[in-house]
Amino acid sequence: VLVQRYKKALEAFDIQAASNAIWELIGSTDRSIQIQQPFKLIKTDPAAGKEAIYWLLYNLLVISDMLLPIMPQTAKTIDTLVRGNKMPESPLFLRRE
């Protein structure tokens, strides 16, 4: 649903609405990390932990694709980090408080 909303917004050249969809996906992915705690889960339930990490990585690649027309360098950085199985040296986005 978010990806469809994003695509419709881009087709209408509504960058703000497209950005909002991206931020919603970033927020829901962050919440998922906070709730599931996959790096703790993998120690107690390896299968569930691997599945949670798989979906988080998938979401990061989707976020990277969505960011490409708006923030190409950040999109490429995310893609490179995910595919290289690396952590960023510093946060890519500041948290909204």
CSV table of N, CA, C and O in Angstrom, one decimal, residues 3 7 17-18 24 29 38 47 51-52 64 70 80:
chain,number,residue,atom,x,y,z
A,3,VAL,N,4.0,1.5,-1.0
A,3,VAL,CA,4.7,1.6,-2.3
A,3,VAL,C,3.8,2.1,-3.4
A,3,VAL,O,4.2,2.9,-4.2
A,7,LYS,N,4.3,5.5,-5.6
A,7,LYS,CA,4.3,5.5,-7.0
A,7,LYS,C,3.3,6.5,-7.6
A,7,LYS,O,3.6,7.3,-8.5
A,17,ALA,N,4.3,14.0,-0.9
A,17,ALA,CA,3.5,12.8,-0.6
A,17,ALA,C,4.4,11.6,-0.8
A,17,ALA,O,4.3,10.6,0.0
A,18,ALA,N,5.3,11.6,-1.8
A,18,ALA,CA,6.2,10.4,-2.0
A,18,ALA,C,7.1,10.3,-0.8
A,18,ALA,O,7.3,9.2,-0.3
A,24,GLU,N,7.0,6.8,6.2
A,24,GLU,CA,6.1,5.8,6.9
A,24,GLU,C,6.8,4.4,6.9
A,24,GLU,O,6.7,3.7,7.9
A,29,THR,N,9.5,0.2,9.7
A,29,THR,CA,10.6,-0.7,9.8
A,29,THR,C,11.4,-0.5,11.1
A,29,THR,O,11.8,-1.5,11.8
A,38,PRO,N,15.3,-8.3,16.5
A,38,PRO,CA,15.8,-9.5,15.8
A,38,PRO,C,17.2,-10.0,16.1
A,38,PRO,O,17.4,-11.2,16.1
A,47,ALA,N,15.3,-19.5,13.7
A,47,ALA,CA,14.4,-19.4,12.5
A,47,ALA,C,13.6,-18.1,12.4
A,47,ALA,O,13.6,-17.4,11.4
A,51,GLU,N,14.1,-14.9,9.8
A,51,GLU,CA,13.0,-14.4,9.0
A,51,GLU,C,12.8,-12.9,9.3
A,51,GLU,O,12.5,-12.1,8.3
A,52,ALA,N,12.9,-12.5,10.5
A,52,ALA,CA,12.7,-11.1,10.9
A,52,ALA,C,13.8,-10.2,10.2
A,52,ALA,O,13.5,-9.2,9.6
A,64,SER,N,15.5,1.9,-0.2
A,64,SER,CA,16.6,2.4,-1.1
A,64,SER,C,16.0,2.7,-2.5
A,64,SER,O,16.3,3.7,-3.1
A,70,ILE,N,14.8,10.7,-5.3
A,70,ILE,CA,14.7,11.9,-4.4
A,70,ILE,C,16.1,12.1,-3.7
A,70,ILE,O,16.5,13.3,-3.6
A,80,THR,N,24.3,-0.3,-1.0
A,80,THR,CA,25.7,-0.8,-0.9
A,80,THR,C,25.9,-1.5,0.5
A,80,THR,O,26.5,-2.5,0.6
